[in-house]
Amino acid sequence: MTGTARGGRGGGAGMEDKGEAAGLGFLGLDRMRLLLPLPLPEKLSARTLRAHLCGFHLNWRWRWLQDRWRQVLLVWVLFWVFASCSILWFMTNQAVDKQRESLASMCDERARMLQDQFNVSMNHLQALAILVSTFHHSKSPSAIDQTTFARYAERTAFERPLTSGVAYAVRVTHAEREQFERQQGWSIKKMYSSKKQSSPSPGPGDAEVREPAEEYAPVIFAQDAYKHVISFDMLSGNEDRENVLRARESGKGVLTAPFKLLNNRLGVILTYTVYKTELPPNARPQERIQAAIGYLGGIFDIEALVDKLLHQLAGKQSIMVNVYDTTNERPISMYGSNDTGSGMYYKSTLNFGDPSRKHEMHCRFMQKQPWPWLAITSSLGTLVIALLIGYIFQATVKRIAKVEADFQKMTELKKRAEAADIAKSQFLATVSHEIRTPMNGVLGMLQMIMDTDLDTTQQDYVRTAQASGKALVSLINEVLDQAKIESGKLELEMVPFDLRTVCDDILSLFCGKAQEKGLELAVYVSDQVPETLIGDPGRIRQIITNLVGNSIKFTERGHIYLTVHVIEEVMPSLDVGTGAQYANTLSGYPVVNRKRSWENFRLFNRELNSCEMPFAPVASDSVNLIISVEDTGVGIPFEAQSRVFTPFMQVGPSIARIHGGTGIGLSISKCLVGLMKGEIGFASKPQVGSTFTFTAVLTRACSSGNENKPSEFKEISALVFDHRPVRAKVTKYHLQRLGVQTESMTDLDQYISKVNFGLQVAKLVLIDKETWLKESHSMPMLVSKLRNKDQRDSPKLFLLENPKSSVMNSSDISREFHLNVIMKPLRASMLQVSLQRALGGIDKVNCRNGVVGNSTLGSLLHKKQILVVDDNIVNLKVAAGALKKYGAEVTCADTGKKAITLLKPPHSFDACFMDIQMPEMDG
């Protein structure tokens, strides 16, 4: 008959709470296992059969390991010793291959750079040969002499950085010798053989005159460093002669064998032939010999060349480089030491443009390569891990017997614990039902006593008892909610409801407490919030009630302000107003910045990171609401703010003694908000106040926006006078809910001027009492202006009274100026009745404190036949008394079978109220 889960007999918390009550271990009821009977016998099932089969296989494997574990361990160790050696060999070979690849790469790079630099110098020598052919042989007289040649060679030496000198020898036949020597002023000299002297003669004075020959190749031009070779016949030396002959036959540059230069370094001579005409590429050797008219030679310092190359690559890993001429069987060292050393080396082939001579570069690391520590540590690490696994295997085998025994023992204990848990769940479900059953009886009987004639003292006693009973029921409900949350059994309803009506009901619930403490209590719901939503109104009411109740509990002056918006409304202002507190508030007291209460919400962070969009209606059926409760209370100390949402935790040990409570309200609220796919947060500052904010995702219901606005007020206009914009906004919100066209003003003199000019006057004028007292010098003039107007129906004046002490009582003001007084907090139903009463639409006898009487409910139940079914006699009395109070004729039945008998058709009952949990036959 009272099948809700909150305050009633608790039929909804009966057998359906078996699983939910499993989370009530914190109540200490787990000790009830001491009162439980022996564990229930185990039932045969597929799961049990599977467990027995697994146990059989486990025993068989254990017996096999027990007999052969030493042999298995030995095989394991030997296998991993072999595997570790294999890993060492494999990784060592990999390291060696990497070193060889690195050496080959560096050696090939140096060989390629050496070839490139040598080719550059060769190209410049070839260009110099063309220059000599053009300006010496093609000009008559010659445009080049020794001075010009030496100066040009010196100034263009930077283009041939690898040559230490250049010289040009002209081809002279025996018939032309006498005339040639007469023109040059010197005789052709003989060059010593390289077998006797490794370099040309130091001067022409020490040389012998060249004996007669068929042809000669005397040097006529030379760089200043080699002027001493002028007049020497290049064909008089064996190697030079061979070099010149090969050059003019091939038409390409040819190299000599390495020899020592004047600076005692090894070098080679590159020789190019100068032809009197340009020959085709396929010219025969005989044609080339006949066309030759001179020879250009360049001396290359190989050691300097390689030194420069290695200097450019000094930043890389150092390697030892040797360059050899391998034309003959016995290689000639051109660069580097003769110490070949040992270890890894790599050979790169060099191509200097002369196919008849072969050159190679040999490279090796200068330092001995380190040990392959990665291979060593990897193999040793693998072996150590394998040995550890073997040790673990040995220890595991030794402990299997003990573990098996412990497993059997734990299995038995588990069965007993599961049986005890099932019994405990049944016990808690029954206890939760039976605790609330007598409490409902107590509260019901106390309410019935309140309806009898009692004196003042008796009424005080009954109210105190009723308040204590409600507190106990609230505590039971909170504990059961916490249990459901911990067990994951809490589910939300999805029913249509009006959130504005829910907020009005919450204000009505706390109206008395707010008036006792002189607090201003107000609610504002944005126009963007749909009239009808689909969700769980009971849980939303529970969250808001908890937050408002906490605010009332900890606030001694100022206000409590409940606001509801959609998420899109607050999105554009997330980065505005970063101050700690505001003064433009409902009561004038400063409050904390409410934006700080939601600044850490993941929803806002996600929206800001994606894009910042202006407000637009949500296209889908989902509605994201953001609900805030603002107060001007004592605030929360900074050191206690981290544990606000912890169950059973309060700010200080004295809070429970002073204000009461269990400390789980906020914890339950946070869990409920999470079930609604929302978040909850707060901002608080000691001695300023707190603001709690939460979000919830609900569903939009299909309904018209104006269906709840009474049509009787649609043509009425109202004016609100309030110097506080926030408070005027709240009053305007409630009037607009009734369909009243409302305007708010703060300047009284401006309105009096409008009245004097005969402008349209509102039908209703609502003035806040605080504003009245502030503008008391102008109020009498305003009242007289409004009531002295030449019109039939003068405006109705209302005084909005806040329940707190003031210098002048509202009753005195209303009597003096004949005002209608409306007590705060404002609610739509109360405001509707007050306006109807002032406008003559409702009888004052049926109104008490702005609330309509019970005549409607009495007319509904009068002479109705109602059947009440409950196995508890107290509940039967409470239900029957409550229904008879409104004129119903009640029949009672204490069992379900009796109810079925009474309800067999035909019967005369109009309704039946039944308990869910009853013996024999439940609801």
Short mmCIF file of N, CA, C and O in Angstrom, two decimals, residues 152-247:
data_model
loop_
_atom_site.label_atom_id
_atom_site.label_comp_id
_atom_site.label_asym_id
_atom_site.label_seq_id
_atom_site.Cartn_x
_atom_site.Cartn_y
_atom_site.Cartn_z
N TYR A 152 100.11 32.82 -64.71
CA TYR A 152 98.76 32.25 -64.82
C TYR A 152 98.63 30.97 -63.98
O TYR A 152 97.62 30.76 -63.29
N ALA A 153 99.68 30.14 -64.04
CA ALA A 153 99.63 28.90 -63.27
C ALA A 153 99.58 29.19 -61.78
O ALA A 153 98.91 28.49 -61.01
N GLU A 154 100.29 30.25 -61.36
CA GLU A 154 100.31 30.58 -59.93
C GLU A 154 98.95 31.10 -59.48
O GLU A 154 98.46 30.76 -58.41
N ARG A 155 98.32 31.96 -60.33
CA ARG A 155 97.05 32.56 -59.93
C ARG A 155 95.88 31.59 -60.03
O ARG A 155 94.85 31.80 -59.38
N THR A 156 95.99 30.56 -60.83
CA THR A 156 94.90 29.56 -60.93
C THR A 156 95.22 28.30 -60.15
O THR A 156 94.58 27.27 -60.34
N ALA A 157 96.19 28.39 -59.25
CA ALA A 157 96.57 27.19 -58.48
C ALA A 157 95.43 26.74 -57.56
O ALA A 157 95.33 25.56 -57.22
N PHE A 158 94.57 27.70 -57.14
CA PHE A 158 93.48 27.31 -56.23
C PHE A 158 92.50 26.37 -56.92
O PHE A 158 91.78 25.63 -56.26
N GLU A 159 92.46 26.41 -58.28
CA GLU A 159 91.58 25.50 -59.00
C GLU A 159 92.17 24.11 -59.08
O GLU A 159 91.47 23.16 -59.42
N ARG A 160 93.46 24.00 -58.75
CA ARG A 160 94.14 22.69 -58.77
C ARG A 160 94.81 22.49 -57.42
O ARG A 160 96.04 22.47 -57.32
N PRO A 161 94.02 22.37 -56.36
CA PRO A 161 94.61 22.32 -55.01
C PRO A 161 95.46 21.08 -54.78
O PRO A 161 96.25 21.05 -53.84
N LEU A 162 95.32 20.06 -55.64
CA LEU A 162 96.06 18.82 -55.41
C LEU A 162 97.34 18.72 -56.23
O LEU A 162 98.06 17.73 -56.15
N THR A 163 97.60 19.75 -57.06
CA THR A 163 98.83 19.72 -57.86
C THR A 163 99.85 20.66 -57.22
O THR A 163 99.53 21.78 -56.83
N SER A 164 101.07 20.18 -57.17
CA SER A 164 102.14 21.01 -56.62
C SER A 164 102.87 21.80 -57.71
O SER A 164 103.62 22.72 -57.40
N GLY A 165 102.64 21.44 -58.98
CA GLY A 165 103.26 22.19 -60.05
C GLY A 165 102.82 21.68 -61.41
O GLY A 165 102.37 20.54 -61.54
N VAL A 166 102.97 22.57 -62.45
CA VAL A 166 102.65 22.19 -63.83
C VAL A 166 103.80 22.65 -64.73
O VAL A 166 104.47 23.63 -64.44
N ALA A 167 103.94 21.92 -65.84
CA ALA A 167 104.98 22.27 -66.83
C ALA A 167 104.51 21.84 -68.21
O ALA A 167 103.71 20.89 -68.33
N TYR A 168 105.04 22.56 -69.24
CA TYR A 168 104.64 22.24 -70.62
C TYR A 168 105.90 22.01 -71.45
O TYR A 168 106.82 22.84 -71.46
N ALA A 169 105.91 20.82 -72.14
CA ALA A 169 107.03 20.46 -73.03
C ALA A 169 106.52 20.41 -74.45
O ALA A 169 105.44 19.87 -74.71
N VAL A 170 107.32 20.96 -75.40
CA VAL A 170 106.92 21.02 -76.79
C VAL A 170 107.61 19.89 -77.57
O VAL A 170 108.70 19.44 -77.22
N ARG A 171 106.94 19.41 -78.61
CA ARG A 171 107.51 18.33 -79.44
C ARG A 171 108.43 18.96 -80.50
O ARG A 171 108.01 19.83 -81.25
N VAL A 172 109.69 18.48 -80.51
CA VAL A 172 110.70 19.01 -81.43
C VAL A 172 111.37 17.83 -82.13
O VAL A 172 111.85 16.89 -81.46
N THR A 173 111.41 17.86 -83.46
CA THR A 173 112.11 16.81 -84.21
C THR A 173 113.61 17.14 -84.28
O THR A 173 114.05 18.24 -83.94
N HIS A 174 114.40 16.14 -84.70
CA HIS A 174 115.84 16.34 -84.77
C HIS A 174 116.18 17.43 -85.79
O HIS A 174 117.11 18.22 -85.58
N ALA A 175 115.38 17.51 -86.86
CA ALA A 175 115.65 18.53 -87.87
C ALA A 175 115.36 19.93 -87.35
O ALA A 175 115.95 20.92 -87.80
N GLU A 176 114.48 20.05 -86.41
CA GLU A 176 114.08 21.35 -85.89
C GLU A 176 114.89 21.76 -84.65
O GLU A 176 114.69 22.84 -84.11
N ARG A 177 115.77 20.86 -84.16
CA ARG A 177 116.45 21.11 -82.88
C ARG A 177 117.32 22.37 -82.92
O ARG A 177 117.24 23.20 -82.02
N GLU A 178 118.15 22.51 -83.98
CA GLU A 178 119.10 23.63 -84.01
C GLU A 178 118.36 24.96 -84.02
O GLU A 178 118.70 25.89 -83.27
N GLN A 179 117.37 25.05 -84.86
CA GLN A 179 116.60 26.30 -84.91
C GLN A 179 115.87 26.56 -83.59
O GLN A 179 115.81 27.69 -83.12
N PHE A 180 115.33 25.48 -82.98
CA PHE A 180 114.59 25.62 -81.71
C PHE A 180 115.52 26.14 -80.61
O PHE A 180 115.16 27.05 -79.85
N GLU A 181 116.78 25.54 -80.53
CA GLU A 181 117.70 25.95 -79.47
C GLU A 181 118.14 27.40 -79.69
O GLU A 181 118.34 28.15 -78.71
N ARG A 182 118.27 27.79 -80.98
CA ARG A 182 118.66 29.17 -81.25
C ARG A 182 117.55 30.14 -80.82
O ARG A 182 117.82 31.19 -80.27
N GLN A 183 116.29 29.75 -81.04
CA GLN A 183 115.16 30.61 -80.64
C GLN A 183 115.05 30.72 -79.11
O GLN A 183 114.76 31.79 -78.57
N GLN A 184 115.24 29.60 -78.43
CA GLN A 184 115.05 29.59 -76.97
C GLN A 184 116.27 30.13 -76.23
O GLN A 184 116.14 30.58 -75.10
N GLY A 185 117.45 30.06 -76.88
CA GLY A 185 118.65 30.56 -76.23
C GLY A 185 119.27 29.57 -75.28
O GLY A 185 120.08 29.94 -74.45
N TRP A 186 118.91 28.35 -75.32
CA TRP A 186 119.50 27.29 -74.48
C TRP A 186 119.46 25.96 -75.20
O TRP A 186 118.74 25.80 -76.19
N SER A 187 120.24 25.03 -74.73
CA SER A 187 120.32 23.71 -75.35
C SER A 187 119.39 22.74 -74.63
O SER A 187 119.12 22.88 -73.43
N ILE A 188 118.96 21.75 -75.35
CA ILE A 188 118.09 20.71 -74.75
C ILE A 188 118.95 19.84 -73.87
O ILE A 188 119.97 19.30 -74.31
N LYS A 189 118.53 19.68 -72.61
CA LYS A 189 119.29 18.92 -71.62
C LYS A 189 118.72 17.53 -71.47
O LYS A 189 117.57 17.24 -71.80
N LYS A 190 119.55 16.69 -70.88
CA LYS A 190 119.18 15.29 -70.65
C LYS A 190 118.66 15.14 -69.22
O LYS A 190 119.25 15.67 -68.28
N MET A 191 117.55 14.39 -69.04
CA MET A 191 116.99 14.12 -67.72
C MET A 191 117.48 12.77 -67.24
O MET A 191 117.50 11.81 -68.00
N TYR A 192 117.94 12.73 -65.98
CA TYR A 192 118.48 11.50 -65.44
C TYR A 192 117.38 10.45 -65.29
O TYR A 192 116.21 10.76 -65.04
N SER A 193 117.79 9.23 -65.37
CA SER A 193 116.84 8.13 -65.21
C SER A 193 116.37 8.05 -63.75
O SER A 193 117.13 8.36 -62.82
N SER A 194 115.15 7.62 -63.56
CA SER A 194 114.60 7.50 -62.19
C SER A 194 115.29 6.45 -61.38
O SER A 194 115.19 6.40 -60.16
N LYS A 195 116.02 5.57 -62.04
CA LYS A 195 116.75 4.56 -61.28
C LYS A 195 117.95 5.17 -60.57
O LYS A 195 118.37 4.71 -59.54
N LYS A 196 118.46 6.24 -61.16
CA LYS A 196 119.63 6.88 -60.54
C LYS A 196 119.23 8.01 -59.63
O LYS A 196 119.87 8.29 -58.65
N GLN A 197 118.15 8.69 -59.97
CA GLN A 197 117.76 9.89 -59.21
C GLN A 197 116.25 9.92 -59.17
O GLN A 197 115.58 9.73 -60.16
N SER A 198 115.73 10.12 -58.02
CA SER A 198 114.28 10.02 -57.84
C SER A 198 113.55 11.26 -58.27
O SER A 198 112.35 11.28 -58.35
N SER A 199 114.27 12.35 -58.55
CA SER A 199 113.62 13.59 -58.98
C SER A 199 114.50 14.27 -60.01
O SER A 199 115.68 13.95 -60.15
N PRO A 200 113.93 15.22 -60.74
CA PRO A 200 114.76 15.93 -61.75
C PRO A 200 115.94 16.62 -61.10
O PRO A 200 115.99 16.84 -59.90
N SER A 201 116.91 16.97 -62.02
CA SER A 201 118.14 17.62 -61.54
C SER A 201 117.81 18.91 -60.85
O SER A 201 116.85 19.61 -61.20
N PRO A 202 118.58 19.32 -59.84
CA PRO A 202 118.29 20.55 -59.13
C PRO A 202 118.46 21.77 -60.00
O PRO A 202 117.88 22.79 -59.73
N GLY A 203 119.21 21.72 -61.10
CA GLY A 203 119.38 22.90 -61.95
C GLY A 203 119.92 22.53 -63.32
O GLY A 203 120.58 21.50 -63.47
N PRO A 204 119.67 23.37 -64.33
CA PRO A 204 120.13 23.03 -65.67
C PRO A 204 121.65 23.07 -65.81
O PRO A 204 122.21 22.46 -66.72
N GLY A 205 122.33 23.75 -64.92
CA GLY A 205 123.80 23.79 -65.02
C GLY A 205 124.45 22.47 -64.75
O GLY A 205 125.56 22.22 -65.19
N ASP A 206 123.84 21.63 -63.98
CA ASP A 206 124.40 20.32 -63.65
C ASP A 206 124.01 19.24 -64.63
O ASP A 206 124.40 18.08 -64.49
N ALA A 207 123.13 19.55 -65.61
CA ALA A 207 122.62 18.53 -66.52
C ALA A 207 123.49 18.45 -67.77
O ALA A 207 124.17 19.40 -68.15
N GLU A 208 123.41 17.31 -68.40
CA GLU A 208 124.14 17.08 -69.64
C GLU A 208 123.28 17.45 -70.83
O GLU A 208 122.06 17.37 -70.76
N VAL A 209 123.96 17.81 -71.93
CA VAL A 209 123.24 18.13 -73.16
C VAL A 209 122.71 16.84 -73.76
O VAL A 209 123.39 15.81 -73.75
N ARG A 210 121.50 16.95 -74.25
CA ARG A 210 120.83 15.75 -74.79
C ARG A 210 121.52 15.33 -76.07
O ARG A 210 121.78 16.16 -76.97
N GLU A 211 121.80 14.01 -76.10
CA GLU A 211 122.42 13.47 -77.29
C GLU A 211 121.39 13.46 -78.41
O GLU A 211 120.20 13.56 -78.16
N PRO A 212 121.86 13.36 -79.67
CA PRO A 212 120.92 13.37 -80.80
C PRO A 212 119.91 12.22 -80.71
O PRO A 212 120.22 11.13 -80.24
N ALA A 213 118.67 12.56 -81.10
CA ALA A 213 117.59 11.56 -81.13
C ALA A 213 116.61 11.97 -82.22
O ALA A 213 116.69 13.05 -82.80
N GLU A 214 115.67 11.08 -82.50
CA GLU A 214 114.70 11.36 -83.55
C GLU A 214 113.82 12.55 -83.19
O GLU A 214 113.50 13.37 -84.05
N GLU A 215 113.40 12.61 -81.94
CA GLU A 215 112.57 13.74 -81.51
C GLU A 215 112.84 14.01 -80.04
O GLU A 215 113.38 13.16 -79.32
N TYR A 216 112.42 15.22 -79.63
CA TYR A 216 112.66 15.65 -78.27
C TYR A 216 111.35 16.25 -77.69
O TYR A 216 110.44 16.62 -78.44
N ALA A 217 111.33 16.34 -76.35
CA ALA A 217 110.18 16.98 -75.67
C ALA A 217 110.71 17.89 -74.57
O ALA A 217 110.58 17.62 -73.38
N PRO A 218 111.41 18.99 -74.97
CA PRO A 218 111.97 19.88 -73.95
C PRO A 218 110.87 20.73 -73.28
O PRO A 218 109.89 21.13 -73.91
N VAL A 219 111.06 20.99 -72.00
CA VAL A 219 110.13 21.82 -71.22
C VAL A 219 110.41 23.27 -71.54
O VAL A 219 111.55 23.75 -71.40
N ILE A 220 109.36 24.01 -71.99
CA ILE A 220 109.55 25.42 -72.32
C ILE A 220 108.84 26.34 -71.33
O ILE A 220 109.23 27.49 -71.16
N PHE A 221 107.77 25.81 -70.70
CA PHE A 221 107.04 26.60 -69.69
C PHE A 221 106.94 25.78 -68.42
O PHE A 221 106.71 24.56 -68.47
N ALA A 222 107.08 26.42 -67.25
CA ALA A 222 106.94 25.71 -65.97
C ALA A 222 106.55 26.70 -64.89
O ALA A 222 106.84 27.90 -64.97
N GLN A 223 105.86 26.17 -63.90
CA GLN A 223 105.50 26.99 -62.73
C GLN A 223 106.78 27.37 -62.02
O GLN A 223 107.81 26.69 -62.11
N ASP A 224 106.78 28.51 -61.34
CA ASP A 224 108.00 29.05 -60.75
C ASP A 224 108.69 28.04 -59.85
O ASP A 224 109.92 28.00 -59.77
N ALA A 225 107.90 27.22 -59.12
CA ALA A 225 108.52 26.24 -58.21
C ALA A 225 109.31 25.19 -58.97
O ALA A 225 110.16 24.52 -58.39
N TYR A 226 109.04 25.04 -60.28
CA TYR A 226 109.72 24.00 -61.08
C TYR A 226 110.41 24.61 -62.30
O TYR A 226 110.51 23.99 -63.37
N LYS A 227 110.90 25.85 -62.19
CA LYS A 227 111.58 26.50 -63.31
C LYS A 227 112.87 25.77 -63.68
O LYS A 227 113.34 25.87 -64.82
N HIS A 228 113.43 25.01 -62.76
CA HIS A 228 114.70 24.34 -63.04
C HIS A 228 114.56 23.22 -64.07
O HIS A 228 115.55 22.72 -64.59
N VAL A 229 113.29 22.79 -64.37
CA VAL A 229 113.14 21.70 -65.34
C VAL A 229 113.04 22.24 -66.77
O VAL A 229 112.90 21.45 -67.71
N ILE A 230 113.03 23.59 -66.94
CA ILE A 230 112.98 24.14 -68.29
C ILE A 230 114.26 23.72 -69.04
O ILE A 230 115.36 23.79 -68.51
N SER A 231 114.09 23.31 -70.28
CA SER A 231 115.12 22.82 -71.21
C SER A 231 115.38 21.33 -71.05
O SER A 231 116.13 20.76 -71.85
N PHE A 232 114.80 20.67 -70.05
CA PHE A 232 115.00 19.22 -69.92
C PHE A 232 114.13 18.50 -70.91
O PHE A 232 112.95 18.87 -71.11
N ASP A 233 114.67 17.46 -71.51
CA ASP A 233 113.93 16.64 -72.48
C ASP A 233 113.17 15.57 -71.72
O ASP A 233 113.79 14.73 -71.05
N MET A 234 111.83 15.59 -71.81
CA MET A 234 111.02 14.63 -71.08
C MET A 234 111.15 13.23 -71.66
O MET A 234 110.80 12.25 -70.99
N LEU A 235 111.67 13.13 -72.90
CA LEU A 235 111.81 11.81 -73.51
C LEU A 235 113.14 11.16 -73.14
O LEU A 235 113.42 10.04 -73.57
N SER A 236 114.00 11.87 -72.39
CA SER A 236 115.30 11.30 -72.03
C SER A 236 115.21 10.40 -70.81
O SER A 236 116.15 9.66 -70.55
N GLY A 237 114.12 10.47 -70.05
CA GLY A 237 113.95 9.59 -68.90
C GLY A 237 113.06 8.43 -69.25
O GLY A 237 112.08 8.58 -70.00
N ASN A 238 113.39 7.25 -68.72
CA ASN A 238 112.64 6.04 -69.11
C ASN A 238 111.15 6.16 -68.76
O ASN A 238 110.29 5.95 -69.60
N GLU A 239 110.86 6.47 -67.49
CA GLU A 239 109.47 6.51 -67.08
C GLU A 239 108.73 7.68 -67.72
O GLU A 239 107.57 7.56 -68.13
N ASP A 240 109.41 8.84 -67.81
CA ASP A 240 108.77 9.99 -68.45
C ASP A 240 108.52 9.73 -69.94
O ASP A 240 107.48 10.13 -70.48
N ARG A 241 109.49 9.08 -70.58
CA ARG A 241 109.32 8.77 -72.00
C ARG A 241 108.11 7.85 -72.20
O ARG A 241 107.28 8.08 -73.07
N GLU A 242 108.05 6.82 -71.34
CA GLU A 242 106.91 5.88 -71.44
C GLU A 242 105.59 6.59 -71.19
O GLU A 242 104.59 6.35 -71.87
N ASN A 243 105.59 7.51 -70.25
CA ASN A 243 104.36 8.26 -69.92
C ASN A 243 103.92 9.13 -71.09
O ASN A 243 102.74 9.20 -71.44
N VAL A 244 104.92 9.83 -71.74
CA VAL A 244 104.59 10.72 -72.86
C VAL A 244 104.09 9.92 -74.04
O VAL A 244 103.09 10.29 -74.69
N LEU A 245 104.73 8.80 -74.35
CA LEU A 245 104.31 7.98 -75.49
C LEU A 245 102.91 7.43 -75.30
O LEU A 245 102.09 7.41 -76.24
N ARG A 246 102.61 6.96 -74.08
CA ARG A 246 101.26 6.43 -73.83
C ARG A 246 100.21 7.54 -73.90
O ARG A 246 99.08 7.33 -74.34
N ALA A 247 100.58 8.73 -73.44
CA ALA A 247 99.61 9.83 -73.44
C ALA A 247 99.23 10.24 -74.84
O ALA A 247 98.05 10.48 -75.15
#
